Coordinates of N, CA and C and ligand atoms in Angstrom, one line a residue:
M1 N -75.6 58.2 -56.2 CA -74.9 59.4 -54.9 C -75.4 60.9 -54.8
G2 N -75.3 60.8 -53.1 CA -76.0 62.2 -53.3 C -75.5 63.3 -53.6
R3 N -75.5 63.8 -52.5 CA -75.5 65.2 -52.9 C -74.1 65.8 -53.1
K4 N -73.2 66.7 -53.0 CA -72.6 66.6 -53.6 C -71.8 67.7 -52.7
I5 N -70.4 68.4 -51.9 CA -70.7 69.3 -51.1 C -69.2 69.8 -51.6
W6 N -69.1 71.2 -52.4 CA -67.6 71.6 -51.9 C -67.0 72.5 -51.1
F7 N -65.6 71.6 -50.8 CA -64.3 71.6 -49.6 C -64.0 72.8 -49.5
L8 N -64.0 74.0 -49.6 CA -62.7 74.5 -49.1 C -61.9 74.5 -48.2
T9 N -60.8 74.0 -49.0 CA -59.4 74.8 -48.0 C -58.5 74.0 -48.9
G10 N -56.7 73.8 -48.7 CA -55.8 73.3 -49.2 C -54.9 71.7 -48.7
N11 N -56.4 72.3 -47.5 CA -55.8 70.3 -46.6 C -56.1 69.7 -47.0
I12 N -55.4 68.1 -47.5 CA -56.7 67.1 -47.9 C -56.1 66.6 -46.6
G13 N -56.0 66.2 -45.7 CA -56.5 66.0 -44.7 C -57.6 65.5 -43.8
K14 N -58.0 67.5 -43.9 CA -59.6 67.3 -43.5 C -60.3 68.0 -44.3
V15 N -60.7 66.8 -45.8 CA -60.9 66.5 -47.0 C -61.5 64.8 -46.4
E16 N -60.1 63.8 -46.3 CA -60.8 62.6 -46.3 C -61.8 62.9 -44.2
E17 N -61.2 63.2 -44.2 CA -62.0 63.5 -42.1 C -63.2 63.7 -43.2
A18 N -63.4 64.7 -43.8 CA -64.7 64.9 -43.8 C -65.7 63.8 -44.5
R19 N -64.6 63.2 -45.4 CA -65.4 62.6 -46.1 C -65.9 61.1 -45.4
E20 N -64.6 60.7 -44.0 CA -64.6 59.8 -43.4 C -66.5 59.8 -42.7
H21 N -67.1 61.1 -42.2 CA -67.9 62.1 -41.9 C -69.4 61.4 -42.6
L22 N -69.3 62.2 -44.4 CA -70.0 62.4 -44.7 C -71.4 61.4 -45.3
T23 N -69.6 60.4 -46.2 CA -70.0 59.3 -47.5 C -70.9 58.7 -46.6
P24 N -71.4 58.0 -46.0 CA -72.2 56.9 -44.8 C -73.2 58.2 -44.9
L25 N -72.8 59.2 -44.9 CA -74.6 60.1 -44.5 C -75.4 60.3 -46.6
G26 N -74.4 59.7 -46.8 CA -75.2 60.4 -48.0 C -74.5 62.1 -49.2
Y27 N -73.9 62.1 -48.6 CA -72.9 62.8 -49.1 C -71.8 62.5 -50.4
E28 N -71.4 63.3 -51.6 CA -70.0 63.2 -52.0 C -69.6 64.1 -51.5
V29 N -67.9 64.2 -50.8 CA -67.1 65.5 -50.5 C -66.0 65.5 -51.6
S30 N -66.4 67.2 -52.2 CA -65.3 67.0 -53.1 C -64.3 68.2 -52.7
Q31 N -62.9 68.8 -52.9 CA -62.6 68.9 -52.5 C -62.3 70.3 -53.1
L32 N -63.1 71.7 -53.2 CA -62.5 72.7 -54.1 C -60.9 74.1 -53.4
I33 N -61.1 74.2 -54.7 CA -60.2 74.5 -54.3 C -59.5 76.3 -55.3
V34 N -59.4 77.0 -54.9 CA -60.0 78.8 -56.1 C -58.4 79.2 -56.6
P35 N -58.5 80.4 -56.6 CA -56.4 81.0 -56.8 C -56.1 81.7 -55.7
K36 N -55.3 81.0 -55.3 CA -53.6 81.6 -53.8 C -54.4 83.2 -54.4
D37 N -55.1 83.8 -52.9 CA -55.5 85.5 -52.6 C -56.9 85.4 -53.2
A38 N -58.1 84.4 -53.7 CA -60.0 85.2 -53.9 C -59.8 85.1 -52.7
I39 N -59.7 84.7 -52.0 CA -60.2 84.4 -50.7 C -59.4 85.6 -49.4
I40 N -59.9 86.5 -49.0 CA -59.5 87.6 -48.6 C -59.6 87.6 -47.0
E41 N -58.9 87.0 -46.0 CA -59.2 86.7 -44.7 C -59.6 87.2 -43.7
P42 N -60.7 87.7 -42.9 CA -61.0 88.8 -42.4 C -60.3 89.3 -41.1
Q43 N -59.9 90.6 -40.2 CA -59.1 90.9 -38.6 C -59.9 90.3 -37.7
S44 N -60.2 88.9 -37.1 CA -61.1 89.8 -36.4 C -60.9 88.3 -35.8
D45 N -61.6 88.2 -34.7 CA -60.5 87.8 -33.4 C -61.6 86.4 -33.3
S46 N -62.7 85.6 -34.1 CA -63.7 85.1 -33.6 C -63.5 83.8 -35.1
I47 N -63.2 82.9 -34.9 CA -63.1 81.9 -35.7 C -64.2 82.4 -36.5
T48 N -65.8 81.9 -36.3 CA -66.3 82.0 -36.7 C -67.4 83.0 -37.7
D49 N -66.8 84.0 -36.8 CA -66.8 85.6 -38.1 C -65.3 85.0 -39.3
V50 N -64.9 85.2 -38.7 CA -63.4 84.5 -40.1 C -64.5 82.8 -41.3
A51 N -64.9 82.2 -40.6 CA -65.7 81.0 -41.5 C -66.6 82.0 -42.2
M52 N -67.3 82.4 -41.7 CA -69.0 83.4 -42.4 C -68.5 83.7 -43.0
A53 N -67.5 84.9 -43.3 CA -67.1 85.3 -44.6 C -66.1 85.1 -45.3
K54 N -65.2 84.0 -45.3 CA -65.1 83.3 -46.3 C -66.1 82.7 -47.0
I55 N -67.6 81.6 -46.2 CA -68.3 81.5 -47.2 C -68.7 82.4 -47.9
E56 N -68.7 83.9 -47.4 CA -69.7 84.2 -48.9 C -68.4 84.6 -49.5
Q57 N -67.2 84.4 -50.1 CA -66.2 84.7 -50.9 C -66.2 83.8 -51.2
A58 N -66.9 82.7 -50.8 CA -66.9 81.1 -51.6 C -68.0 81.3 -52.1
K59 N -68.7 81.6 -52.1 CA -69.9 81.0 -52.8 C -70.3 81.3 -54.5
S60 N -69.3 82.6 -55.6 CA -69.0 82.8 -56.1 C -68.3 81.8 -56.9
H61 N -67.3 80.7 -56.4 CA -66.6 80.1 -57.2 C -67.0 78.6 -57.0
L62 N -68.0 78.1 -56.6 CA -68.3 77.0 -56.6 C -69.0 77.0 -58.4
P63 N -68.3 75.1 -58.0 CA -67.7 75.4 -60.1 C -69.3 75.5 -60.8
S64 N -70.9 75.1 -59.8 CA -71.5 74.9 -60.8 C -72.2 76.0 -60.4
G65 N -72.1 77.3 -60.4 CA -72.8 78.4 -59.9 C -72.9 78.2 -57.8
D66 N -73.4 79.7 -58.0 CA -73.7 79.5 -57.0 C -75.2 79.3 -56.9
N67 N -76.7 78.9 -57.0 CA -78.1 79.1 -57.9 C -78.2 77.7 -57.8
S68 N -76.8 77.2 -57.5 CA -77.0 75.1 -57.5 C -77.6 74.4 -56.5
K69 N -77.9 72.8 -57.1 CA -78.2 72.6 -55.6 C -76.9 71.7 -54.7
D70 N -75.4 71.9 -55.3 CA -74.6 71.9 -54.8 C -74.2 72.4 -53.2
M71 N -73.4 72.3 -52.1 CA -73.5 72.9 -51.2 C -71.7 73.2 -50.9
L72 N -71.4 74.0 -49.6 CA -70.0 74.3 -49.5 C -69.7 74.4 -48.6
M73 N -68.6 74.2 -48.1 CA -68.2 74.5 -46.3 C -66.7 74.8 -46.6
I74 N -66.6 75.0 -45.1 CA -65.8 75.5 -45.1 C -65.9 75.0 -43.9
E75 N -64.0 75.4 -42.8 CA -63.7 75.3 -42.0 C -62.5 75.8 -41.4
D76 N -62.2 76.2 -40.0 CA -61.7 77.3 -39.5 C -60.3 76.6 -38.0
A77 N -60.2 77.1 -38.0 CA -59.4 76.0 -36.2 C -58.5 77.6 -35.1
G78 N -58.2 76.8 -34.7 CA -57.6 77.4 -34.3 C -57.0 76.6 -33.0
L79 N -55.6 77.4 -32.5 CA -54.9 76.8 -30.5 C -55.4 77.6 -29.7
F80 N -55.7 78.1 -29.4 CA -56.5 78.8 -28.4 C -55.7 78.6 -26.2
I81 N -54.3 79.4 -25.4 CA -53.9 78.9 -24.8 C -53.9 79.3 -23.8
D82 N -55.1 79.7 -22.4 CA -55.4 80.2 -21.9 C -54.4 81.4 -20.9
S83 N -53.5 80.6 -20.4 CA -52.5 81.7 -20.4 C -52.2 83.4 -21.0
L84 N -51.8 82.4 -22.4 CA -52.0 83.8 -23.0 C -53.2 84.4 -23.3
S85 N -54.6 84.2 -23.0 CA -55.3 84.8 -23.2 C -56.4 84.2 -24.2
G86 N -55.9 83.2 -24.7 CA -56.4 82.3 -25.4 C -55.6 83.1 -27.3
F87 N -54.6 83.5 -26.8 CA -53.0 83.4 -28.0 C -53.3 82.0 -28.6
P88 N -52.6 81.7 -29.7 CA -52.7 82.3 -30.7 C -54.1 82.3 -31.3
G89 N -55.3 81.6 -31.4 CA -56.3 82.0 -31.3 C -55.8 82.1 -32.8
V90 N -57.2 83.8 -33.8 CA -57.1 83.3 -34.9 C -55.5 84.1 -35.7
Y91 N -54.4 83.8 -34.6 CA -53.8 83.4 -35.8 C -52.6 82.4 -35.3
S92 N -53.2 80.9 -35.4 CA -52.8 80.1 -34.8 C -51.7 80.0 -36.3
S93 N -52.1 80.3 -37.7 CA -51.3 80.0 -38.8 C -50.3 80.2 -38.8
Y94 N -50.8 82.0 -38.9 CA -49.6 82.7 -39.3 C -48.4 82.6 -37.6
V95 N -48.8 82.6 -36.5 CA -47.9 82.0 -35.6 C -47.1 80.6 -35.6
H96 N -47.3 80.2 -36.3 CA -47.2 78.6 -36.7 C -45.8 78.7 -37.5
Q97 N -46.0 79.7 -39.0 CA -45.3 80.2 -39.3 C -44.2 80.4 -39.6
T98 N -44.4 81.6 -37.8 CA -44.0 82.9 -37.9 C -42.4 81.7 -36.9
I99 N -43.2 81.7 -35.2 CA -42.4 81.1 -33.8 C -42.3 80.0 -33.7
G100 N -43.2 78.8 -34.4 CA -43.6 78.0 -34.3 C -43.9 76.7 -33.0
C101 N -43.8 75.3 -32.9 CA -43.5 74.6 -31.2 C -42.8 75.1 -31.0
E102 N -41.8 75.7 -31.1 CA -40.7 75.8 -30.3 C -41.0 77.9 -29.7
G103 N -41.7 78.0 -30.2 CA -42.0 79.2 -30.2 C -43.1 79.6 -28.8
I104 N -43.7 78.8 -29.3 CA -45.0 78.3 -27.5 C -43.9 78.6 -27.0
I105 N -43.6 76.8 -27.1 CA -43.1 76.3 -25.6 C -42.1 77.9 -24.9
K106 N -41.5 77.9 -25.6 CA -40.7 79.0 -24.6 C -41.1 80.3 -24.1
L107 N -42.7 80.7 -24.8 CA -43.4 81.2 -23.9 C -43.8 80.8 -22.5
L108 N -44.5 79.5 -22.7 CA -44.2 79.3 -21.9 C -43.1 78.7 -20.7
S109 N -42.2 78.7 -21.1 CA -41.1 78.7 -20.2 C -41.7 78.9 -18.8
H110 N -41.9 79.7 -17.9 CA -42.0 79.6 -16.3 C -43.5 79.1 -16.2
L111 N -44.1 78.5 -16.8 CA -45.0 77.3 -16.6 C -44.9 75.9 -16.3
T112 N -44.3 75.8 -15.5 CA -43.0 74.8 -14.5 C -43.8 73.9 -13.7
T113 N -43.6 72.8 -13.0 CA -43.5 72.6 -12.5 C -43.5 70.7 -12.1
E114 N -43.8 69.9 -10.7 CA -43.1 68.7 -10.9 C -44.0 67.3 -10.8
D115 N -45.4 68.5 -10.4 CA -46.1 68.0 -10.5 C -47.9 67.4 -11.3
S116 N -47.1 67.2 -12.2 CA -48.4 66.5 -13.6 C -49.4 67.5 -13.9
V117 N -50.3 66.8 -12.3 CA -51.9 67.2 -12.6 C -51.5 68.4 -12.8
R118 N -50.9 69.3 -11.7 CA -50.9 71.4 -12.4 C -50.5 71.2 -13.4
L119 N -49.1 70.4 -13.0 CA -48.4 71.3 -15.3 C -49.7 70.9 -16.2
A120 N -50.7 70.4 -15.9 CA -51.9 70.4 -16.9 C -53.2 71.4 -16.8
S121 N -53.5 72.3 -15.9 CA -54.2 73.1 -15.6 C -53.2 74.6 -16.3
L122 N -51.7 73.9 -15.5 CA -51.2 75.6 -16.1 C -51.3 75.7 -16.9
R123 N -50.7 74.7 -17.5 CA -50.7 75.1 -19.4 C -51.8 74.8 -20.3
S124 N -53.2 74.8 -19.3 CA -54.7 74.6 -19.9 C -54.5 75.2 -21.6
A125 N -54.8 74.6 -22.6 CA -54.5 75.3 -23.6 C -56.4 74.6 -24.7
E126 N -57.0 75.0 -26.0 CA -57.8 73.8 -26.8 C -57.5 74.2 -28.4
F127 N -57.9 73.1 -28.1 CA -58.3 73.7 -30.8 C -59.6 73.9 -30.9
R128 N -59.4 74.6 -30.7 CA -61.5 74.9 -31.9 C -61.4 74.7 -32.9
A129 N -62.7 74.2 -33.3 CA -63.2 74.6 -35.3 C -64.4 74.9 -35.0
V130 N -64.4 75.3 -36.2 CA -66.3 76.1 -36.3 C -65.8 75.3 -38.1
T131 N -66.8 74.9 -38.8 CA -67.6 74.2 -40.1 C -68.9 75.1 -40.1
V132 N -68.5 76.1 -41.4 CA -70.0 76.3 -42.0 C -70.2 75.3 -42.8
L133 N -70.9 75.4 -42.8 CA -72.1 75.0 -44.7 C -73.2 75.9 -45.4
W134 N -72.5 75.7 -46.6 CA -73.8 77.1 -47.1 C -74.6 75.7 -48.2
D135 N -75.8 75.9 -48.1 CA -76.4 74.7 -48.8 C -77.6 76.0 -49.2
D136 N -77.8 76.3 -50.9 CA -79.1 77.4 -51.1 C -79.3 78.1 -49.8
G137 N -78.4 78.8 -49.4 CA -79.5 80.0 -49.2 C -79.4 79.6 -47.2
E138 N -79.5 79.2 -47.7 CA -79.7 78.6 -46.0 C -77.6 77.7 -45.6
V139 N -77.5 79.1 -44.4 CA -75.9 78.2 -43.3 C -76.2 77.9 -42.3
Y140 N -75.0 76.7 -41.6 CA -75.3 76.0 -40.7 C -74.4 75.8 -40.0
V141 N -74.0 75.9 -39.0 CA -72.9 76.5 -38.3 C -72.6 75.0 -37.0
G142 N -71.3 74.1 -37.1 CA -71.4 73.5 -36.6 C -69.0 73.7 -35.2
N143 N -69.7 73.9 -34.3 CA -68.1 73.9 -32.7 C -68.0 72.9 -32.8
G144 N -67.0 72.6 -32.9 CA -66.3 71.7 -31.8 C -65.3 71.0 -30.8
K145 N -64.8 71.7 -30.2 CA -63.1 71.6 -28.6 C -62.4 70.8 -29.0
C146 N -61.1 71.4 -28.6 CA -60.5 69.8 -27.3 C -60.0 70.2 -26.3
P147 N -60.3 70.7 -25.5 CA -59.2 70.6 -24.5 C -58.0 69.2 -24.1
G148 N -57.3 70.5 -23.8 CA -55.8 69.6 -22.5 C -55.0 71.1 -22.8
Y149 N -53.6 70.6 -23.3 CA -52.2 71.0 -22.2 C -51.4 71.3 -23.6
I150 N -50.5 71.9 -23.3 CA -49.1 72.0 -24.1 C -47.9 71.8 -23.2
S151 N -47.3 70.7 -23.6 CA -46.5 70.0 -23.8 C -45.2 71.1 -22.5
T152 N -44.3 70.5 -22.2 CA -42.8 70.7 -21.8 C -41.6 70.5 -23.4
S153 N -42.2 69.4 -24.0 CA -41.9 69.4 -24.7 C -42.0 69.1 -25.9
I154 N -40.1 68.9 -27.3 CA -42.0 68.5 -28.4 C -41.8 67.4 -29.0
V155 N -43.1 66.3 -29.3 CA -42.9 65.3 -30.1 C -43.5 65.0 -31.7
E156 N -42.3 65.2 -32.3 CA -42.5 64.8 -33.9 C -43.6 63.5 -34.3
G157 N -43.5 63.0 -35.1 CA -43.6 61.7 -35.7 C -45.6 62.3 -36.8
N158 N -46.5 61.9 -36.1 CA -47.7 62.2 -36.6 C -48.5 63.4 -36.8
G159 N -49.9 63.9 -37.5 CA -50.3 65.4 -37.3 C -49.7 65.7 -37.7
F160 N -50.4 67.2 -37.8 CA -49.5 69.0 -38.3 C -49.7 70.2 -37.3
G161 N -49.2 70.6 -37.8 CA -49.1 71.7 -37.2 C -48.9 72.5 -35.5
Y162 N -50.2 72.2 -34.9 CA -49.5 72.1 -33.2 C -49.4 70.6 -32.9
D163 N -49.6 69.5 -33.0 CA -49.9 68.5 -32.5 C -48.6 67.7 -32.1
P164 N -47.2 68.7 -32.0 CA -46.4 68.0 -31.6 C -46.0 68.4 -29.9
I165 N -47.1 69.6 -29.9 CA -46.8 70.2 -28.6 C -47.9 70.4 -27.3
F166 N -49.4 69.7 -28.3 CA -50.7 69.7 -27.6 C -51.1 68.0 -27.4
V167 N -51.7 68.2 -25.9 CA -51.9 66.7 -24.5 C -53.3 67.0 -24.7
P168 N -54.3 65.8 -25.2 CA -55.5 66.1 -25.1 C -55.8 65.3 -23.9
Y169 N -56.4 67.1 -23.1 CA -57.3 65.7 -21.9 C -58.1 64.2 -21.9
D170 N -57.7 63.0 -21.2 CA -58.3 61.6 -21.0 C -59.7 62.7 -21.3
L171 N -60.3 60.8 -23.1 CA -61.7 60.7 -22.7 C -63.1 59.9 -21.1
D172 N -64.0 60.0 -21.5 CA -64.3 59.1 -20.6 C -65.2 58.3 -21.2
S173 N -66.0 57.1 -21.0 CA -66.3 56.1 -22.2 C -67.4 56.8 -23.0
A174 N -68.0 57.4 -22.6 CA -69.3 58.3 -23.6 C -68.2 59.2 -24.6
G175 N -67.0 59.3 -24.5 CA -65.9 59.9 -25.8 C -65.7 61.6 -25.4
D176 N -66.7 62.2 -24.1 CA -66.7 63.5 -23.9 C -64.9 63.8 -22.6
S177 N -64.8 64.8 -22.8 CA -62.9 65.5 -22.8 C -64.0 65.3 -21.1
L178 N -62.8 64.8 -19.9 CA -62.1 65.5 -19.0 C -61.4 66.5 -18.7
S179 N -61.8 66.5 -17.2 CA -60.8 67.9 -16.6 C -59.3 67.3 -16.4
A180 N -58.5 68.5 -16.6 CA -56.5 68.1 -15.7 C -56.4 67.5 -15.4
G181 N -56.0 66.8 -14.9 CA -55.7 66.1 -14.2 C -56.6 64.5 -14.1
E182 N -58.2 64.3 -14.5 CA -58.6 63.3 -14.5 C -58.3 62.1 -15.5
Y183 N -58.1 60.6 -15.2 CA -58.6 59.2 -15.7 C -60.0 58.6 -16.8
G184 N -59.4 58.8 -17.7 CA -60.5 58.4 -19.1 C -60.2 57.1 -19.4
E185 N -61.6 56.9 -20.0 CA -60.9 55.3 -21.1 C -60.5 54.8 -22.1
V186 N -60.0 56.6 -22.4 CA -59.4 56.3 -23.5 C -58.2 57.1 -23.6
S187 N -56.6 57.5 -23.2 CA -56.5 58.2 -23.4 C -54.7 58.3 -23.8
T188 N -54.5 59.5 -24.3 CA -53.2 59.0 -25.4 C -51.3 59.4 -24.5
H189 N -51.4 59.4 -22.4 CA -50.7 59.1 -21.8 C -49.7 59.8 -21.9
G190 N -50.2 61.6 -21.6 CA -48.9 61.9 -21.7 C -48.7 62.3 -22.8
S191 N -49.0 61.8 -23.9 CA -48.3 62.1 -25.2 C -48.4 63.5 -25.9
P192 N -48.2 63.9 -26.9 CA -48.9 64.8 -27.3 C -50.0 64.3 -29.3
F193 N -50.1 64.7 -29.9 CA -51.0 64.3 -30.5 C -50.0 64.3 -32.1
G194 N -48.6 65.2 -32.0 CA -47.6 64.5 -32.4 C -46.9 62.9 -32.3
G195 N -46.9 62.2 -31.8 CA -47.0 61.3 -30.6 C -47.7 59.9 -31.1
V196 N -49.3 60.2 -31.1 CA -49.5 58.8 -31.4 C -50.5 58.6 -33.1
E197 N -51.0 57.6 -33.1 CA -51.3 57.7 -34.4 C -52.9 58.2 -34.3
I198 N -52.8 58.6 -35.5 CA -54.0 59.6 -36.4 C -55.6 59.4 -36.3
T199 N -55.5 58.0 -36.0 CA -57.5 57.5 -34.9 C -57.1 57.9 -34.3
T200 N -56.1 57.3 -32.8 CA -56.8 58.1 -31.6 C -56.9 60.0 -31.4
K201 N -56.1 59.9 -32.9 CA -56.3 61.9 -32.4 C -57.3 62.0 -32.6
K202 N -58.8 60.6 -33.8 CA -59.6 62.1 -33.8 C -60.6 61.4 -33.4
K203 N -60.4 60.5 -32.2 CA -60.9 60.3 -31.1 C -61.3 61.2 -30.1
F204 N -60.2 62.7 -30.1 CA -60.1 63.4 -29.4 C -60.7 64.5 -30.4
S205 N -60.2 64.7 -32.1 CA -60.1 65.6 -32.3 C -61.5 67.4 -32.3
H206 N -61.7 68.0 -32.4 CA -61.6 69.4 -32.9 C -62.7 69.4 -34.4
R207 N -61.9 68.7 -34.1 CA -62.8 68.7 -36.1 C -63.9 67.6 -36.7
S208 N -63.7 66.6 -35.9 CA -64.6 65.6 -36.5 C -65.9 66.5 -35.2
R209 N -65.5 66.3 -34.2 CA -66.7 66.9 -33.2 C -67.4 68.4 -33.4
A210 N -66.8 68.5 -34.3 CA -67.5 69.8 -35.5 C -67.7 69.7 -36.1
L211 N -67.2 68.0 -37.3 CA -68.8 67.7 -37.9 C -69.7 66.7 -38.1
N212 N -70.0 66.8 -36.6 CA -70.7 65.9 -35.7 C -72.2 66.9 -36.1
D213 N -71.9 67.8 -34.6 CA -72.4 69.3 -34.2 C -73.2 69.2 -35.3
L214 N -72.0 69.6 -36.8 CA -72.7 70.4 -38.2 C -74.2 69.2 -38.8
F215 N -73.5 68.3 -38.9 CA -73.9 67.4 -39.7 C -75.9 66.9 -39.1
N216 N -75.3 67.4 -36.9 CA -76.0 66.3 -36.5 C -77.7 67.7 -37.1
Q217 N -77.7 68.8 -37.1 CA -78.9 69.7 -37.9 C -79.0 69.4 -39.0
L218 N -78.5 69.2 -39.9 CA -79.4 69.4 -40.6 C -80.7 68.0 -41.7
P219 N -81.1 68.0 -42.3 CA -81.8 67.2 -42.3 C -81.7 66.3 -43.2
S220 N -81.8 64.7 -42.9 CA -80.7 64.2 -44.1 C -81.2 63.8 -45.3
A221 N -79.7 63.3 -46.0 CA -79.9 63.3 -47.2 C -80.5 62.2 -47.9
Ligands
LIG1 P1 -56.8 76.5 -39.7 O1 -58.1 77.1 -40.1 O2 -56.5 74.3 -40.9 O3 -56.0 77.5 -40.6 O4 -55.6 76.0 -38.7 C1 -55.0 77.6 -38.5 C2 -54.3 76.7 -37.3 O5 -54.5 76.0 -36.1 C3 -53.1 76.1 -39.1 O6 -51.7 76.0 -39.5 C4 -52.8 74.3 -37.4 O7 -51.7 75.4 -37.4 C5 -53.3 74.3 -36.2 N1 -54.4 73.2 -36.3 C6 -55.5 73.6 -36.3 N2 -55.2 71.7 -36.1 C7 -55.1 71.5 -35.8 C8 -54.9 70.2 -34.9 O8 -55.9 69.5 -35.5 N3 -53.8 70.0 -35.0 C9 -52.5 70.9 -34.4 N4 -53.2 71.6 -35.0 C10 -53.9 72.6 -36.2

């Protein structure tokens, strides 16, 4: 078995996604769960700063001690809506727990048009993820984005969080995101992530992209 990575998250879906990426590269991913309130999330408008602050605090919770050969990983994500100057951004979790997807739809209700291309641009947004890895004093940072737009109605089904209202822009044949209204090889055909299979979501995911970015920087296991 390769080197162990402790992934600090309460979300088992994130752990499974990380395992899919990292097991073939020779890493063993385990979920690290710490007592509630053990990690204080700082007030910051940067998800990178939030993730960095969390990793500093989490080091002392490594089961094998912070001078072991194990690695520690954290991910922070958020939804950034252009017409709301990036809101909810770093407050995505709180906003989801309070006003939820319905509240976001109401906040954007004035942005409407029959023209689907214009709609996708008026209501543009993106998911961003930052993944930080601590390895024996070295810190690596990976970034991933998923551009798209906020739908006019909620589609429940798969996924979590803002998936019921987020429609990703199409991908070209290389898997890169296109712009509003451009048609590509991979598409949800106007459906939010809530209405597509998880395997489809992964092709677009900010999370997968952040992991790719991060592990491309590491020497192989
Ligand atoms: P966290 O990094 O899990 O704290 O993400 C912050 C918030 O952004 C979460 O509460 C989710 O609601 C939302 N979020 C992050 N990633 C996704 C995603 O892939 N789909 C839908 N919502 C997401």
